[in-house]
Short mmCIF file of C-alpha atoms in Angstrom, two decimals:
data_model
loop_
_atom_site.label_atom_id
_atom_site.label_comp_id
_atom_site.label_asym_id
_atom_site.label_seq_id
_atom_site.Cartn_x
_atom_site.Cartn_y
_atom_site.Cartn_z
CA UNK A 1 -29.03 5.68 44.33
CA UNK A 2 -30.36 9.09 45.35
CA UNK A 3 -27.35 10.76 43.61
CA UNK A 4 -28.05 8.89 40.38
CA UNK A 5 -31.78 9.70 40.43
CA UNK A 6 -31.02 13.33 41.16
CA UNK A 7 -28.38 13.33 38.24
CA UNK A 8 -30.75 11.75 35.76
CA UNK A 9 -33.61 14.14 36.71
CA UNK A 10 -31.32 17.09 36.24
CA UNK A 11 -30.01 15.83 32.95
CA UNK A 12 -33.49 15.27 31.56
CA UNK A 13 -34.76 18.59 32.70
CA UNK A 14 -31.79 20.31 31.19
CA UNK A 15 -32.30 18.58 27.86
CA UNK A 16 -36.08 19.47 27.90
CA UNK A 17 -35.15 23.13 28.60
CA UNK A 18 -32.60 23.25 25.78
CA UNK A 19 -35.04 21.75 23.29
CA UNK A 20 -37.72 24.27 24.14
CA UNK A 21 -35.36 27.20 23.75
CA UNK A 22 -34.30 26.26 20.24
CA UNK A 23 -37.13 28.22 18.64
CA UNK A 24 -39.29 27.44 15.68
CA UNK A 25 -36.98 27.29 12.60
CA UNK A 26 -37.83 25.93 9.19
CA UNK A 27 -35.84 22.96 8.20
CA UNK A 28 -33.16 23.58 5.65
CA UNK A 29 -33.93 22.88 2.09
CA UNK A 30 -33.07 19.42 0.76
CA UNK A 31 -29.69 18.96 -0.76
CA UNK A 32 -29.53 18.63 -4.47
CA UNK A 33 -26.64 17.18 -6.49
CA UNK A 34 -25.26 19.77 -8.92
CA UNK A 35 -22.92 17.40 -10.75
CA UNK A 36 -19.84 18.96 -9.15
CA UNK A 37 -17.91 17.56 -6.17
CA UNK A 38 -17.81 20.04 -3.33
CA UNK A 39 -14.42 21.57 -2.55
CA UNK A 40 -13.63 20.81 0.99
CA UNK A 41 -10.37 22.60 1.15
CA UNK A 42 -7.85 24.05 -1.20
CA UNK A 43 -4.62 22.09 -1.21
CA UNK A 44 -1.82 23.35 1.02
CA UNK A 45 1.48 24.34 -0.38
CA UNK A 46 4.33 21.84 0.51
CA UNK A 47 5.77 24.39 2.90
CA UNK A 48 2.36 24.81 4.68
CA UNK A 49 1.85 21.05 4.74
CA UNK A 50 5.24 20.67 6.52
CA UNK A 51 3.79 22.85 9.40
CA UNK A 52 1.20 20.28 10.17
CA UNK A 53 3.50 17.32 10.39
CA UNK A 54 3.91 16.07 13.95
CA UNK A 55 7.30 14.60 14.63
CA UNK A 56 9.01 13.16 17.73
CA UNK A 57 11.28 15.62 19.57
CA UNK A 58 14.58 15.92 17.68
CA UNK A 59 13.22 15.06 14.25
CA UNK A 60 12.89 17.41 11.37
CA UNK A 61 10.87 17.07 8.10
CA UNK A 62 12.50 18.34 5.01
CA UNK A 63 10.88 18.61 1.54
CA UNK A 64 12.38 16.28 -0.98
CA UNK A 65 9.90 16.22 -3.80
CA UNK A 66 6.53 17.88 -4.44
CA UNK A 67 3.97 18.62 -7.16
CA UNK A 68 4.14 19.12 -10.03
CA UNK A 69 6.92 16.51 -10.16
CA UNK A 70 5.12 13.99 -8.02
CA UNK A 71 1.31 13.70 -8.07
CA UNK A 72 -0.77 11.67 -5.62
CA UNK A 73 2.06 9.57 -4.05
CA UNK A 74 0.67 6.52 -2.26
CA UNK A 75 3.83 4.31 -1.66
CA UNK A 76 7.52 4.83 -1.72
CA UNK A 77 10.82 3.16 -0.95
CA UNK A 78 14.56 4.09 -1.06
CA UNK A 79 17.15 2.12 -3.07
CA UNK A 80 20.77 1.40 -2.15
CA UNK A 81 21.86 4.48 -4.21
CA UNK A 82 19.84 6.85 -2.06
CA UNK A 83 17.11 7.31 -4.78
CA UNK A 84 13.41 7.56 -3.82
CA UNK A 85 11.02 5.38 -5.78
CA UNK A 86 7.50 6.73 -5.70
CA UNK A 87 4.18 5.10 -6.78
CA UNK A 88 1.97 7.87 -8.22
CA UNK A 89 -1.70 6.89 -8.40
CA UNK A 90 -4.00 8.70 -10.77
CA UNK A 91 -6.23 5.73 -10.86
CA UNK A 92 -6.85 4.97 -7.22
CA UNK A 93 -9.61 4.47 -6.11
CA UNK A 94 -11.40 4.32 -9.44
CA UNK A 95 -9.53 1.66 -11.39
CA UNK A 96 -8.75 1.24 -14.95
CA UNK A 97 -10.17 3.66 -17.63
CA UNK A 98 -10.01 2.95 -21.32
CA UNK A 99 -7.81 -0.23 -20.83
CA UNK A 100 -4.74 1.96 -19.98
CA UNK A 101 -3.77 2.67 -16.49
CA UNK A 102 -2.59 6.12 -15.35
CA UNK A 103 -0.33 5.13 -12.48
CA UNK A 104 3.39 5.40 -12.62
CA UNK A 105 6.47 4.57 -10.68
CA UNK A 106 9.05 7.39 -10.69
CA UNK A 107 12.64 7.34 -9.50
CA UNK A 108 13.56 10.70 -7.76
CA UNK A 109 17.18 11.64 -7.43
CA UNK A 110 19.12 14.56 -5.86
CA UNK A 111 21.91 14.99 -8.44
CA UNK A 112 23.40 18.20 -7.06
CA UNK A 113 23.48 17.41 -3.38
CA UNK A 114 21.12 20.17 -2.14
CA UNK A 115 18.71 17.63 -0.41
CA UNK A 116 15.99 18.04 -2.95
CA UNK A 117 15.07 15.78 -5.87
CA UNK A 118 15.95 17.38 -9.16
CA UNK A 119 15.91 14.38 -11.59
CA UNK A 120 12.72 12.34 -12.12
CA UNK A 121 12.73 9.20 -14.22
CA UNK A 122 9.57 7.30 -14.90
CA UNK A 123 10.49 3.69 -14.31
CA UNK A 124 6.99 2.34 -15.22
CA UNK A 125 4.04 4.10 -16.82
CA UNK A 126 0.51 3.15 -17.85
CA UNK A 127 0.21 1.01 -14.66
CA UNK A 128 -3.16 0.22 -13.07
CA UNK A 129 -3.95 0.45 -9.42
CA UNK A 130 -0.38 0.21 -8.19
CA UNK A 131 -0.60 0.34 -4.42
CA UNK A 132 2.71 -0.98 -3.11
CA UNK A 133 6.38 -1.44 -4.09
CA UNK A 134 9.48 -3.06 -2.73
CA UNK A 135 12.82 -3.24 -4.35
CA UNK A 136 14.65 -6.62 -4.79
CA UNK A 137 17.71 -7.74 -6.78
CA UNK A 138 16.93 -7.24 -10.41
CA UNK A 139 13.86 -5.05 -10.13
CA UNK A 140 10.74 -4.18 -8.10
CA UNK A 141 7.89 -6.30 -6.78
CA UNK A 142 4.78 -4.23 -7.17
CA UNK A 143 1.19 -4.86 -6.10
CA UNK A 144 -1.38 -4.08 -8.76
CA UNK A 145 -4.58 -6.01 -7.91
CA UNK A 146 -5.46 -8.50 -9.08
CA UNK A 147 -1.76 -9.23 -9.58
CA UNK A 148 1.63 -9.09 -7.73
CA UNK A 149 4.17 -8.41 -10.48
CA UNK A 150 7.94 -8.27 -10.85
CA UNK A 151 9.05 -5.34 -12.96
CA UNK A 152 12.59 -5.45 -14.35
CA UNK A 153 14.87 -3.00 -16.08
CA UNK A 154 16.91 -5.41 -18.30
CA UNK A 155 19.15 -2.80 -20.02
CA UNK A 156 20.13 -0.49 -17.21
CA UNK A 157 18.30 2.66 -18.37
CA UNK A 158 16.08 2.92 -15.25
CA UNK A 159 13.01 2.06 -17.21
CA UNK A 160 10.95 -1.09 -16.84
CA UNK A 161 11.38 -3.44 -19.82
CA UNK A 162 9.78 -6.64 -18.56
CA UNK A 163 6.69 -7.32 -16.44
CA UNK A 164 6.14 -10.84 -14.95
CA UNK A 165 3.02 -11.80 -12.91
CA UNK A 166 4.26 -13.57 -9.81
CA UNK A 167 0.73 -14.52 -8.63
CA UNK A 168 -2.77 -13.27 -8.85
CA UNK A 169 -6.05 -13.59 -7.09
CA UNK A 170 -6.46 -10.25 -5.36
CA UNK A 171 -9.96 -8.72 -5.65
CA UNK A 172 -10.53 -5.62 -7.58
CA UNK A 173 -14.11 -4.86 -6.47
CA UNK A 174 -13.00 -2.55 -3.66
CA UNK A 175 -9.78 -0.79 -4.35
CA UNK A 176 -9.50 0.35 -0.69
CA UNK A 177 -8.68 -3.15 0.37
CA UNK A 178 -5.96 -3.79 -2.19
CA UNK A 179 -2.49 -5.26 -1.34
CA UNK A 180 -0.09 -2.52 -0.20
CA UNK A 181 2.76 -1.76 2.30
CA UNK A 182 5.22 -4.27 0.77
CA UNK A 183 8.52 -4.86 2.75
CA UNK A 184 11.65 -6.86 1.97
#
């Protein structure tokens, strides 16, 4: 008990001493909104970003695709042909603008075998709040609140021709809580 009392006394005395040493400073001026969002950090190059990736021992991260070919990727999956399907979200987290979505699903391919994507095919464009994708026989199941949709390429040109709503009911009032991370 004596140790706790001594510790608390020392702690409070130290806090009082520190607060009295801070000096008389004027408070900072109030913040005003200028209409511009503050820049927190300039984006890193893909190569600099790789330096910050933490991997288990024995693993190596290699760049496959980057801007300007892919912008704001939020979901991806690989198909049986080794192609990367990427959900690019321009809308998230703001939702639909002018009744036309800005999200897209892009198929990335390495056609020359150098380990980097060099062919980019837009499978689906003008999508809204696309947050997840999984590939199934005949197409892709995609989460786009309020719907879960089945997108199909019916003529084999790697472009979506048909969209079918499988079910609906997801909320759209908070895009951060939308359906995502689909697996098959």
